[in-house]
Coordinates of C-alpha atoms in Angstrom, one line a residue:
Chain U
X686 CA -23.0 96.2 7.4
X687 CA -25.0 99.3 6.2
X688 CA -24.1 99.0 2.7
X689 CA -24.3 95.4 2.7
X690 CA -28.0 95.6 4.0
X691 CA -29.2 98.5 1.0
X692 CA -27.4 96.8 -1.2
X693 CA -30.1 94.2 -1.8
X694 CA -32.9 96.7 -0.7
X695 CA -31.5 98.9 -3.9
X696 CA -31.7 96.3 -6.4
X697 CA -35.4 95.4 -5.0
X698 CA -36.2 99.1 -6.1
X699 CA -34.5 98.7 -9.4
X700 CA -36.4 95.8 -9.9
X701 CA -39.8 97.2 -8.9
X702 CA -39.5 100.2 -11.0
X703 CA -38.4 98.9 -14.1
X704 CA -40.9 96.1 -13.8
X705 CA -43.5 99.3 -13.5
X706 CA -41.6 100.8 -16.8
X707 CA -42.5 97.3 -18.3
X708 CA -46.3 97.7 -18.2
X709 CA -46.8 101.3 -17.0
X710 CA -50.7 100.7 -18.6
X711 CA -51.6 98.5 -15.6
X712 CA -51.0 101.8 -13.1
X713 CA -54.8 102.6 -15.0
X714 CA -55.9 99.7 -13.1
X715 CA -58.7 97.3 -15.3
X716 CA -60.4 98.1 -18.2
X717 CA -64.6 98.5 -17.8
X718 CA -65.8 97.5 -20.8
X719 CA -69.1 97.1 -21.9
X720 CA -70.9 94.3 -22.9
X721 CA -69.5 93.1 -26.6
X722 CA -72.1 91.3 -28.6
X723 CA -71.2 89.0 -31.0
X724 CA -70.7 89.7 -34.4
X725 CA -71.4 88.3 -38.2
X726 CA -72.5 85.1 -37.1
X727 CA -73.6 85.1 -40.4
X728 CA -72.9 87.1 -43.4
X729 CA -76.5 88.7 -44.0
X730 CA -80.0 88.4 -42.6
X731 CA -81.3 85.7 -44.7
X732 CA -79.5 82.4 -44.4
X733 CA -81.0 81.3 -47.7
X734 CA -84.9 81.7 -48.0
X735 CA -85.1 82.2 -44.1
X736 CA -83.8 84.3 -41.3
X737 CA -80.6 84.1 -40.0
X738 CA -79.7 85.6 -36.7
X739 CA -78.8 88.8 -37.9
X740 CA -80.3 91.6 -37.7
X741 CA -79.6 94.9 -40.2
X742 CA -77.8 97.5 -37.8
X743 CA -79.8 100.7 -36.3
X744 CA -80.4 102.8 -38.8
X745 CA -79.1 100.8 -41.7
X746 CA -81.7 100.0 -44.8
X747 CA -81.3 96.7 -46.7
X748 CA -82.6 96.8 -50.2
X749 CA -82.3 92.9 -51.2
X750 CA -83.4 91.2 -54.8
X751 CA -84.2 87.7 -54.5
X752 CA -84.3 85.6 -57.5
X753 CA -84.5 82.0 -58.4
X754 CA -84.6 80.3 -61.9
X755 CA -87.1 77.7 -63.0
X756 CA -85.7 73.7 -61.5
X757 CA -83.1 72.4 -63.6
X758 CA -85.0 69.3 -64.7
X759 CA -87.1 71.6 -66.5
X760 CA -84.7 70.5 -69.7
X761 CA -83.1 72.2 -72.5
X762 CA -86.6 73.8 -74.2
X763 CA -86.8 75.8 -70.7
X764 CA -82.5 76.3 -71.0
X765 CA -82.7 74.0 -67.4
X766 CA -84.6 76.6 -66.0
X767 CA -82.6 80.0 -66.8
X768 CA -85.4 80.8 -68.9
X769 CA -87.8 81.5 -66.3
X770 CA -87.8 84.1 -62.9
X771 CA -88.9 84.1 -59.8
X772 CA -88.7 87.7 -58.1
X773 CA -88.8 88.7 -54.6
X774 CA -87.7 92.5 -54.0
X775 CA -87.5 93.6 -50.5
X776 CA -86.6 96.7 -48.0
X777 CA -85.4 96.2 -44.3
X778 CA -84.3 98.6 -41.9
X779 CA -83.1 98.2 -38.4
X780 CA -85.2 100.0 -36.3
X781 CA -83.1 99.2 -33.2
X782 CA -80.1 97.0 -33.1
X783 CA -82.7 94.3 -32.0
X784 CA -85.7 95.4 -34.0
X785 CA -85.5 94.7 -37.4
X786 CA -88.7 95.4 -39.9
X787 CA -89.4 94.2 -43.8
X788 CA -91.6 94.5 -46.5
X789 CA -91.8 92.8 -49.8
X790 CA -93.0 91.7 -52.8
X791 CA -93.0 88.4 -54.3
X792 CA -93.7 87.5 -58.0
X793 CA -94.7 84.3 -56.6
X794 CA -98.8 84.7 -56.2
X795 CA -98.2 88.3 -56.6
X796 CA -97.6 87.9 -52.7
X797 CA -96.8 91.1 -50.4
X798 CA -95.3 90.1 -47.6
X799 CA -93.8 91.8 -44.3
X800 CA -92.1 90.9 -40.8
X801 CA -91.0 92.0 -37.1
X802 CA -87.8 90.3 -36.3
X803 CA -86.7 90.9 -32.3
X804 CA -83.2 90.1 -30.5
X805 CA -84.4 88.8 -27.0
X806 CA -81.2 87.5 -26.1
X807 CA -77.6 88.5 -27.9
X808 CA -74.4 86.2 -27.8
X809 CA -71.6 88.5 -26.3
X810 CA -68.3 88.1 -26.6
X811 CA -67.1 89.9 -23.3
X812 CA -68.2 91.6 -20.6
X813 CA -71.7 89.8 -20.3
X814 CA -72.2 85.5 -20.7
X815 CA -75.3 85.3 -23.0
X816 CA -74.0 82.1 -24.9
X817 CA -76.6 82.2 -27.7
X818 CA -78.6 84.5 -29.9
X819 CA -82.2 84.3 -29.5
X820 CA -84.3 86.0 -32.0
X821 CA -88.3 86.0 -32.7
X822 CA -89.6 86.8 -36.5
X823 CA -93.1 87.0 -36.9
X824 CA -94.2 87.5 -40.7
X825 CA -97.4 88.0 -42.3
X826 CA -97.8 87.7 -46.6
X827 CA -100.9 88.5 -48.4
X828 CA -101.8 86.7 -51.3
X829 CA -102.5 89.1 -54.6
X830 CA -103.5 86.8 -57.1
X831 CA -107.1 87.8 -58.6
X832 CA -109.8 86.6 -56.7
X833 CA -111.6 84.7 -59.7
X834 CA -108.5 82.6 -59.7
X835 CA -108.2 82.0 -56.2
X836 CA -112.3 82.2 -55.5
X837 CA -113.6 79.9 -58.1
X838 CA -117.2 80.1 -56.1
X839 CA -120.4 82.3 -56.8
X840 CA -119.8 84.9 -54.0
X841 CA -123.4 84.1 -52.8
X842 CA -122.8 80.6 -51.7
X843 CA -119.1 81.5 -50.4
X844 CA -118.4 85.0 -49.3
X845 CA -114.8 85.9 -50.4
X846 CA -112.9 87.8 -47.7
X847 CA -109.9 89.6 -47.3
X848 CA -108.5 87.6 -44.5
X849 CA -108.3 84.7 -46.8
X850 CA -105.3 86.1 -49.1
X851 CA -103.1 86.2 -45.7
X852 CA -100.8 83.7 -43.6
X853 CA -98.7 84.3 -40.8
X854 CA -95.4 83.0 -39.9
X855 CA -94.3 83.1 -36.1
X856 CA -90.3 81.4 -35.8
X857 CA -87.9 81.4 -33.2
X858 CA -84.3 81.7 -33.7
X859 CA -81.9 80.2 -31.4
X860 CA -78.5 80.2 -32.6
X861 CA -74.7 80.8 -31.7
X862 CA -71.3 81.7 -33.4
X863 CA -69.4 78.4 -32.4
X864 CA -66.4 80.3 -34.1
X865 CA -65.1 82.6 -36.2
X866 CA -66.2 80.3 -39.2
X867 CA -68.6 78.3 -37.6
X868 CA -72.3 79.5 -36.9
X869 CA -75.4 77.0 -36.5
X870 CA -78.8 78.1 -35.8
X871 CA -82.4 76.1 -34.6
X872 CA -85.2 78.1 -36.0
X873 CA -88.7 75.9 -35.3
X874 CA -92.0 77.6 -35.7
X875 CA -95.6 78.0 -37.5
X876 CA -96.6 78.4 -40.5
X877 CA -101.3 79.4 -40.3
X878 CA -102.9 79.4 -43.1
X879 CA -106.1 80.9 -43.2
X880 CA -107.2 79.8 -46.4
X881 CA -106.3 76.0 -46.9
X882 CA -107.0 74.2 -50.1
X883 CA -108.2 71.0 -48.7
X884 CA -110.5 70.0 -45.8
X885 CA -107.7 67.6 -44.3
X886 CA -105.0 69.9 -44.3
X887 CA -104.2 71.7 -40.9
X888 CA -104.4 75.9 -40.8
X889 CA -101.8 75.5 -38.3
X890 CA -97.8 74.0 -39.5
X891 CA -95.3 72.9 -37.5
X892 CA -91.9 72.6 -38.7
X893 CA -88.7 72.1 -37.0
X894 CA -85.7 73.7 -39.3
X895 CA -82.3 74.6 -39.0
X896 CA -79.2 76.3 -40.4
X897 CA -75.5 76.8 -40.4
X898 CA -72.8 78.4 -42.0
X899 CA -68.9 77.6 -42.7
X900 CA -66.5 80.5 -44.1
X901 CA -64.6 79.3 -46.7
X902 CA -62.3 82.7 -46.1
X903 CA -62.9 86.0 -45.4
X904 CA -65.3 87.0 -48.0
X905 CA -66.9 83.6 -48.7
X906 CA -69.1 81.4 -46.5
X907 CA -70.9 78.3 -46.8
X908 CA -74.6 78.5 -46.0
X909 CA -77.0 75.1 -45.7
X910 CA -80.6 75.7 -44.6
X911 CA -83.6 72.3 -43.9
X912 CA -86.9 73.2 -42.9
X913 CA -88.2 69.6 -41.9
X914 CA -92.4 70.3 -41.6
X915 CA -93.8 67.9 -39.0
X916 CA -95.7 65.0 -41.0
X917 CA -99.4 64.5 -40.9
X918 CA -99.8 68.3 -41.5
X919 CA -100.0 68.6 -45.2
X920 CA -102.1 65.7 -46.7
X921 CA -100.2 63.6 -49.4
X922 CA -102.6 64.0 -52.6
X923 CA -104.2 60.9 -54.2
X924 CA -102.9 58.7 -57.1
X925 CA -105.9 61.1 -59.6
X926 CA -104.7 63.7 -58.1
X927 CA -100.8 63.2 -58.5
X928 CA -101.9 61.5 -62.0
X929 CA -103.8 65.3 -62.4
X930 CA -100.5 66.9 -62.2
X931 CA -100.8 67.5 -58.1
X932 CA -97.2 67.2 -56.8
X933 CA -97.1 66.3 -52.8
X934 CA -95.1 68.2 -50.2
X935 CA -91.8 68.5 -49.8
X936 CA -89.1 69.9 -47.3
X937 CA -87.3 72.8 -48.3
X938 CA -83.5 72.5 -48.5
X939 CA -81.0 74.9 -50.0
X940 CA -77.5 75.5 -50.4
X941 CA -75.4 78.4 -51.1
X942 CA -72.4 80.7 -50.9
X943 CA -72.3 84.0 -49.7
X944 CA -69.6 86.4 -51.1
X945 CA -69.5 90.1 -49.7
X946 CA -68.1 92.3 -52.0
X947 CA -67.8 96.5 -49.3
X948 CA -71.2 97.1 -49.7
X949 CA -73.0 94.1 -51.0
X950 CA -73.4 90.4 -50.5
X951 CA -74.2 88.3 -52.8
X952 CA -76.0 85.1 -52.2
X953 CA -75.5 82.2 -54.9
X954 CA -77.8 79.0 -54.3
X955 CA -79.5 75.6 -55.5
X956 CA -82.4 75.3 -53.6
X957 CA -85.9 73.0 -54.0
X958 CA -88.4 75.9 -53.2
X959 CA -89.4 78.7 -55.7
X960 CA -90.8 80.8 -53.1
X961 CA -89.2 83.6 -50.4
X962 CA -91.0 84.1 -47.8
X963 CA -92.7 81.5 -45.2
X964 CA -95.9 81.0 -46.2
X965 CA -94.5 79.8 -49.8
X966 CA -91.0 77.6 -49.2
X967 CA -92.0 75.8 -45.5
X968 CA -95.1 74.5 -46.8
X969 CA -95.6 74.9 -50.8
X970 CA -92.6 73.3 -51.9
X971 CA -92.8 70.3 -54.1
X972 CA -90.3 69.8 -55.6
X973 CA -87.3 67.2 -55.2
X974 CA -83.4 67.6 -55.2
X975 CA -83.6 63.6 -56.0
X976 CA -85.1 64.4 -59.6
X977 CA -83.5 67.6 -60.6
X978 CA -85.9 69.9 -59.0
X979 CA -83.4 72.1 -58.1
X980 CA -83.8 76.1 -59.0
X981 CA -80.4 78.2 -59.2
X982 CA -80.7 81.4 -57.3
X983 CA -79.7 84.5 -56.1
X984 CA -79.9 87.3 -53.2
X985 CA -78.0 90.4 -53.7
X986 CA -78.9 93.1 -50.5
X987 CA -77.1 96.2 -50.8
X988 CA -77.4 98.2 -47.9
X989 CA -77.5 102.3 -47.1
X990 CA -76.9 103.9 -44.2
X991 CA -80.2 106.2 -43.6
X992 CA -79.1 107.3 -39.9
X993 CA -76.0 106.9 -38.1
X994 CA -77.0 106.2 -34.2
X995 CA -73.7 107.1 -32.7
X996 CA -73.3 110.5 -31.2
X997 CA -71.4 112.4 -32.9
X998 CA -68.5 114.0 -30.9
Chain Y
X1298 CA -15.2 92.8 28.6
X1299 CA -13.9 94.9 25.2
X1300 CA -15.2 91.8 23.0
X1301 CA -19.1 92.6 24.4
X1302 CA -18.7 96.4 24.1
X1303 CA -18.2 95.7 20.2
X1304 CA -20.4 93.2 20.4
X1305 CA -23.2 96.0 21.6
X1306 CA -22.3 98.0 19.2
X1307 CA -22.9 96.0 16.9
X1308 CA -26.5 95.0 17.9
X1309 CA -27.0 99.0 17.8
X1310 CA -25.8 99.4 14.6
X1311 CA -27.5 96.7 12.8
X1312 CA -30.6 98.1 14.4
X1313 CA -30.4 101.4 12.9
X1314 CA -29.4 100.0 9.8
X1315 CA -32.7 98.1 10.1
X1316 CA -34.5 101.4 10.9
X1317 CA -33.4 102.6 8.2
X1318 CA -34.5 100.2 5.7
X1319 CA -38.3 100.1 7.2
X1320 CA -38.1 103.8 6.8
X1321 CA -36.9 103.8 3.6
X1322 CA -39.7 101.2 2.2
X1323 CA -41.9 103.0 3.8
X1324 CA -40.6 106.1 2.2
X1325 CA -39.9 104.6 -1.6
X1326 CA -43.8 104.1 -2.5
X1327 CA -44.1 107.5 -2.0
X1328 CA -41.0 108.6 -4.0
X1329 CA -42.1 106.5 -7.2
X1330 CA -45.4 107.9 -6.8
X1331 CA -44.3 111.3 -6.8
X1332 CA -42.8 110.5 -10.1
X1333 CA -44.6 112.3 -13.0
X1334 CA -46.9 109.9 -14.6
X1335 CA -49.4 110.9 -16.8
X1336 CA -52.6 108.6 -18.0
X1337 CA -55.8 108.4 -19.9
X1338 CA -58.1 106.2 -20.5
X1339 CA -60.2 108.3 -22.6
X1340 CA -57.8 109.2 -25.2
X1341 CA -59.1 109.6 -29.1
X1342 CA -57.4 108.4 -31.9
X1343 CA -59.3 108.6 -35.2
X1344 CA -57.9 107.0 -39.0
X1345 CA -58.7 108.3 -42.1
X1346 CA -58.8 106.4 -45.6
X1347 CA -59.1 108.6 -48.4
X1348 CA -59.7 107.5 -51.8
X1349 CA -61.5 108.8 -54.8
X1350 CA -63.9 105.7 -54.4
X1351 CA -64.6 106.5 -50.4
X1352 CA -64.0 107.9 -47.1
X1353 CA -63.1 106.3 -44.1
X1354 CA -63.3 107.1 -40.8
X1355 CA -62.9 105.2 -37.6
X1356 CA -63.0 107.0 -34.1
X1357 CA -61.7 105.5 -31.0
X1358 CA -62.3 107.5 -28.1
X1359 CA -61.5 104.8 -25.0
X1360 CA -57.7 104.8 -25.8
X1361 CA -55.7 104.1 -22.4
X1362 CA -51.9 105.5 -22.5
X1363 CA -49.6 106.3 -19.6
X1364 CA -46.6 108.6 -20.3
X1365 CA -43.7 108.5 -17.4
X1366 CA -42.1 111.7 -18.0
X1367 CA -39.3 110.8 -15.7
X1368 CA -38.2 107.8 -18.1
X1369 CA -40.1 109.3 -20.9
X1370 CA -41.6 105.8 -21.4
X1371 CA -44.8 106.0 -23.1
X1372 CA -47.4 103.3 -23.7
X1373 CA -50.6 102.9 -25.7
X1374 CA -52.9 100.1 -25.6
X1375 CA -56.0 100.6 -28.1
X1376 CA -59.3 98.3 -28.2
X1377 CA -60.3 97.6 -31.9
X1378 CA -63.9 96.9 -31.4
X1379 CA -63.7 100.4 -29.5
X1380 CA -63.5 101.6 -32.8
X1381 CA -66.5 103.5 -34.5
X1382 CA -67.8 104.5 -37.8
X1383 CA -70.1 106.1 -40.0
X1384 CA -71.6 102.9 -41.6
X1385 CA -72.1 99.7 -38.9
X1386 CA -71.0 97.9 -42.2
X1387 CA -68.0 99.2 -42.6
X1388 CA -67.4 99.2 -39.0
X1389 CA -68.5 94.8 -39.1
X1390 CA -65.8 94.7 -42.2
X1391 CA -62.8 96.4 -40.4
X1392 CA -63.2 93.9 -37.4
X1393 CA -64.5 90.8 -39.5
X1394 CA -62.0 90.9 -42.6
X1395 CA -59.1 92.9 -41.8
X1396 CA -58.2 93.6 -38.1
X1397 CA -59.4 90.0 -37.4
X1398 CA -60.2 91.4 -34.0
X1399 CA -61.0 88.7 -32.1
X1400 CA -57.8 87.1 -33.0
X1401 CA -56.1 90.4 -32.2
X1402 CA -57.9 92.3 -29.7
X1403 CA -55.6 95.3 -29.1
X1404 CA -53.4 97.6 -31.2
X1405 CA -50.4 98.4 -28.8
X1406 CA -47.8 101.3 -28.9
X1407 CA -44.3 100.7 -26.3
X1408 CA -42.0 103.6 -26.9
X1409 CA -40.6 106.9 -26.0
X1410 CA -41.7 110.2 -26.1
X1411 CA -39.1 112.7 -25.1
X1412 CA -38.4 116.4 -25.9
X1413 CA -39.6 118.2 -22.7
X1414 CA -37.7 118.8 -19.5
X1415 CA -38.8 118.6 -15.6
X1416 CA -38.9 122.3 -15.8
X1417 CA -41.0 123.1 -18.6
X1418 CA -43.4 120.2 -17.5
X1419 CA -44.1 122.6 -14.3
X1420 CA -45.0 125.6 -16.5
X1421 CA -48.0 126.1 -19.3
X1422 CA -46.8 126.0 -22.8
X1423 CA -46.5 124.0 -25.7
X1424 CA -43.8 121.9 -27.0
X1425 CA -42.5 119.8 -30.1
X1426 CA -41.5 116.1 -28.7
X1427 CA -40.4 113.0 -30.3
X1428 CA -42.1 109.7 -30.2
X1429 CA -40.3 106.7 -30.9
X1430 CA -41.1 103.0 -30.3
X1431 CA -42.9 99.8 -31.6
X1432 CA -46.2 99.8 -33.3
X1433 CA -48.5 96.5 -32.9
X1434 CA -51.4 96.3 -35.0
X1435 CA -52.6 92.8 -36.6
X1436 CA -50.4 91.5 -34.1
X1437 CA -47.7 92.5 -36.6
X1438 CA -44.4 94.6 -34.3
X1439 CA -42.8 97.9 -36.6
X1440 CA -40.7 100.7 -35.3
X1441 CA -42.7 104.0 -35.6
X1442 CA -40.7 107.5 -35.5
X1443 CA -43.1 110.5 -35.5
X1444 CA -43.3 113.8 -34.4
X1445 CA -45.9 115.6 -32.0
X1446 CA -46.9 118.1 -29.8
X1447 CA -47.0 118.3 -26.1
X1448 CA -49.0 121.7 -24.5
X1449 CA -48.8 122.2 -20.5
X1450 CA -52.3 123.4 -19.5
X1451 CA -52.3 126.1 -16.6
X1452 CA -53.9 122.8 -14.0
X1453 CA -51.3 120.7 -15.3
X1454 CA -52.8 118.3 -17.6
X1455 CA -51.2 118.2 -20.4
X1456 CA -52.4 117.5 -24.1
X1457 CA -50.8 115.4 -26.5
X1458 CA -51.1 115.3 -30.2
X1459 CA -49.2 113.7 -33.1
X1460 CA -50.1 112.7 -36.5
X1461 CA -48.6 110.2 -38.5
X1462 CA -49.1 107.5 -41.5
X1463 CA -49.5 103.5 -41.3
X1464 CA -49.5 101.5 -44.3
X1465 CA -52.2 98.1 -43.9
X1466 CA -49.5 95.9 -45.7
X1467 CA -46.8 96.6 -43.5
X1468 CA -48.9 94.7 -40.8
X1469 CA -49.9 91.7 -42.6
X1470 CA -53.4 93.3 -43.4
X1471 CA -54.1 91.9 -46.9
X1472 CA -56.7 94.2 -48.7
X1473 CA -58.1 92.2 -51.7
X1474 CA -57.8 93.4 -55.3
X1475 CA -61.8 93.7 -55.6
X1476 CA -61.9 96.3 -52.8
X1477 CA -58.3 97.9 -53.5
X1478 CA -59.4 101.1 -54.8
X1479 CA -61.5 101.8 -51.9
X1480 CA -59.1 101.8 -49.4
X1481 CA -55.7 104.2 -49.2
X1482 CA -52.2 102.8 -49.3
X1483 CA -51.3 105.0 -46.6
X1484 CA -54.0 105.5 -43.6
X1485 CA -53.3 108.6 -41.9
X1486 CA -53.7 108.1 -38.2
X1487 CA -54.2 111.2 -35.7
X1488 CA -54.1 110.9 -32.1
X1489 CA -55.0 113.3 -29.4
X1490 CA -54.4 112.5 -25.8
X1491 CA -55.5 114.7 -23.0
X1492 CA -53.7 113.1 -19.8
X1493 CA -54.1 113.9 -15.9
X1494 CA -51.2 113.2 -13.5
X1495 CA -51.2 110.2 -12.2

């Protein structure tokens, strides 16, 4: 009766030990890990012209050359724009992992310009349940063109001051990694323009924009990018006027590929707007992917690693 | 009359045999736990590419691994986002375009190590022990045969420590031709466990 009795009791024991032999790593008990923040929603910082969710790492400098050709319709005397350049040339550096800072220079009106961009909220993958990304960028660029050209008034009827050569762009981004290929950001905000050109137009633009990326593979990604500006904001200029050579608004749209090659990523597009920072492609863009007005262009951001943040061990 | 005396008997004997099962599951916890485990979860285990075009360095120091010295059975589980670098680039690129990490979180190692007795476990020294057993990485299973060493410390941790090399290919990781030259055909992978009896 004994043995019949340990018998089973024996196997039991056989069982539960080589069960434990099977995973020995659960005997740690469960992992703590901390929270995991989503990753490369997209490729680089810029979507296109504008900010994508990313921010350069702590410590990390981003040297990026922005450059678009003159629009295609420009026809074969301008070799469909690859004659002309438009330069921006630009240094970030993440100041945190959230805090991101820039400067640059833009060929376009000779235009410094510079930005804050701040992670409020960061999409994480595990141990936290922040769904989205939600970022702030709030830009500033500063108009060098001489002030004879841009102040064609006797300084004694119109004082000429500084503040007028500057704009400000406040956006916020609010995006999300929907998977590993797919990423789609809302990024509305305000364009104010000290200094407009006309009495009718608004110092203050609203625009409602978007953008969104598809990787192709590992390397390459598809990157679209709309900023739709409210209407009513930017007057449409008379028949004279368009007849003058005055081209009305349009919204900026652009389309490109990112390739990442170790160090760098390159960023090949078409897009309508000459300019690269806010101030310039959300509300000075006139021309129209309808008619050819489409300039060929390039990012290339190489980045350097000024501090590493980890401790070392 | 002699029918109920064997009867009774019987009831007695089934009740000790009872006893002693209670006792003994009472008793068997305690036997397997007297068994000599050995864990970690902070183990380190660093890779290093070297080509004329780069370095590269990734350090993992949150490496869990329990060792049964009875069995010998030894098993690693290793986070790749744990996984740290130099540049926060490179460290994007290793999870992004060739671990895949969010497809496949962990690396995992279910083997053997074997080479030291009950005996010299109880006393400090150091000794050479065999590791054998399947590597996962990339989700991709191959057999792994290395050497290491195994040192006794005078509290009774113990230290373990073996070096050995992993080619990317032979787990599916494709390294394009573009970036070919920057990373080593052969990584050379070092890990050093310090574990505490479980």
């Amino acid at each position: 009766m004994t043995r019949y009795l340990l018998l089973p009791l024996a196997f039991a024991l056989f069982n539960t030990t080589s069960a434990q032999d099977d995973d020995l790593l659960k005997l740690l008990g469960e992992e703590e890990t901390g929270p995991e923040y989503t990753t490369a929603a997209f490729k680089s910082t810029r979507v296109i012209n504008g900010h994508s969710l990313e921010n350069t790492a702590h410590g990390v400098l981003d040297f990026r050359i922005g450059h678009r050709f003159g629009a295609l319709n420009s026809g074969a005397n301008e070799f469909w724009g690859l004659d002309q350049a438009t330069i921006r040339l630009g240094l970030d550096y993440g100041v945190t992992d959230r805090l991101m800072i820039g400067i640059g220079r833009n060929s376009y009106q000779k235009t410094y310009d510079g930005f804050v961009k701040y992670k409020l909220l960061r999409q994480c993958d595990a141990g936290c349940t922040t769904p989205v990304t939600l970022a702030f960028v709030a830009a500033t660029s500063i108009n060098g063109i001489p002030q004879s050209t841009l102040w064609p008034y006797p300084e004694e009827d119109r004082p000429f001051y500084f503040s007028h050569r500057m704009a400000y762009s406040f956006q916020m981004i609010l995006g999300r990694k929907f998977s590993e290929s797919v990423s789609f950001q809302l990024n509305p905000g305000l364009v104010h323009i000290n200094l407009v050109e006309k009495a009718d137009q608004t110092n203050d633009i609203y625009h409602i924009s978007g953008a969104g990326r598809v990787k192709l593979s590992k390397r390459v990604a598809l990157n679209a990018e709309y900023f739709y500006v409210l209407p009513g904001q930017i007057p449409v200029p008379s028949e004279e006027e368009q007849a003058a050579g005055e081209l009305p608004y349009r919204n900026s749209f652009s389309l490109g590929f990112d390739i990442e090659t170790g160090g760098h990523v390159f960023q090949l597009h078409i897009t309508n707007s000459l300019a690269m920072f806010e101030r310039g492609y959300i509300t000075e863009t006139t021309e129209q992917w309808s008619d050819g007005g489409i300039h060929f262009g390039f990012n290339i951001s190489r980045v350097f690693t000024l501090h590493n943040p980890k401790p070392k061990r | 009359m002699s029918a109920a005396h064997w009867n009774n008997n019987e009831t007695t004997d089934n009740m000790n045999t009872f006893k002693i099962a209670i006792l003994a599951a009472f008793l068997l916890p305690v036997a397997v736990s007297a068994q000599d485990r050995f864990g970690t979860r902070n183990g380190h285990i660093a890779f290093f590419s070297e080509t004329p075009m780069e370095n590269i360095e990734g350090n993992n120091h949150k490496v869990s691994s329990v060792w049964d010295a009875t069995s010998g059975a030894l098993q690693f589980a290793v986070l790749i986002k744990a996984f740290e670098f130099e540049k926060a680039l490179m460290q994007e690129h290793f999870n992004e375009n060739y671990m895949e990490s969010n497809t496949f979180p962990k690396a995992e190692f279910k083997g053997k190590m074997t080479g030291v007795t009950a005996e010299q476990l109880k006393k400090p020294g150091t000794y050479d022990v065999l590791v054998e057993g399947d590597l996962t990485i990339h989700g991709v299973t191959k057999p792994v045969k290395t050497k290491g060493t195994l040192t006794v410390e005078a509290n009774g941790t113990i230290k373990a420590s073996s070096d050995f090399m992993v080619r990317p290919e032979d787990h599916g990781i494709k390294i394009p031709g573009m970036v070919r030259k920057n990373i080593a055909e052969q990584i050379a992978v070092r890990v050093r466990m310090d574990y505490t009896r479980m």
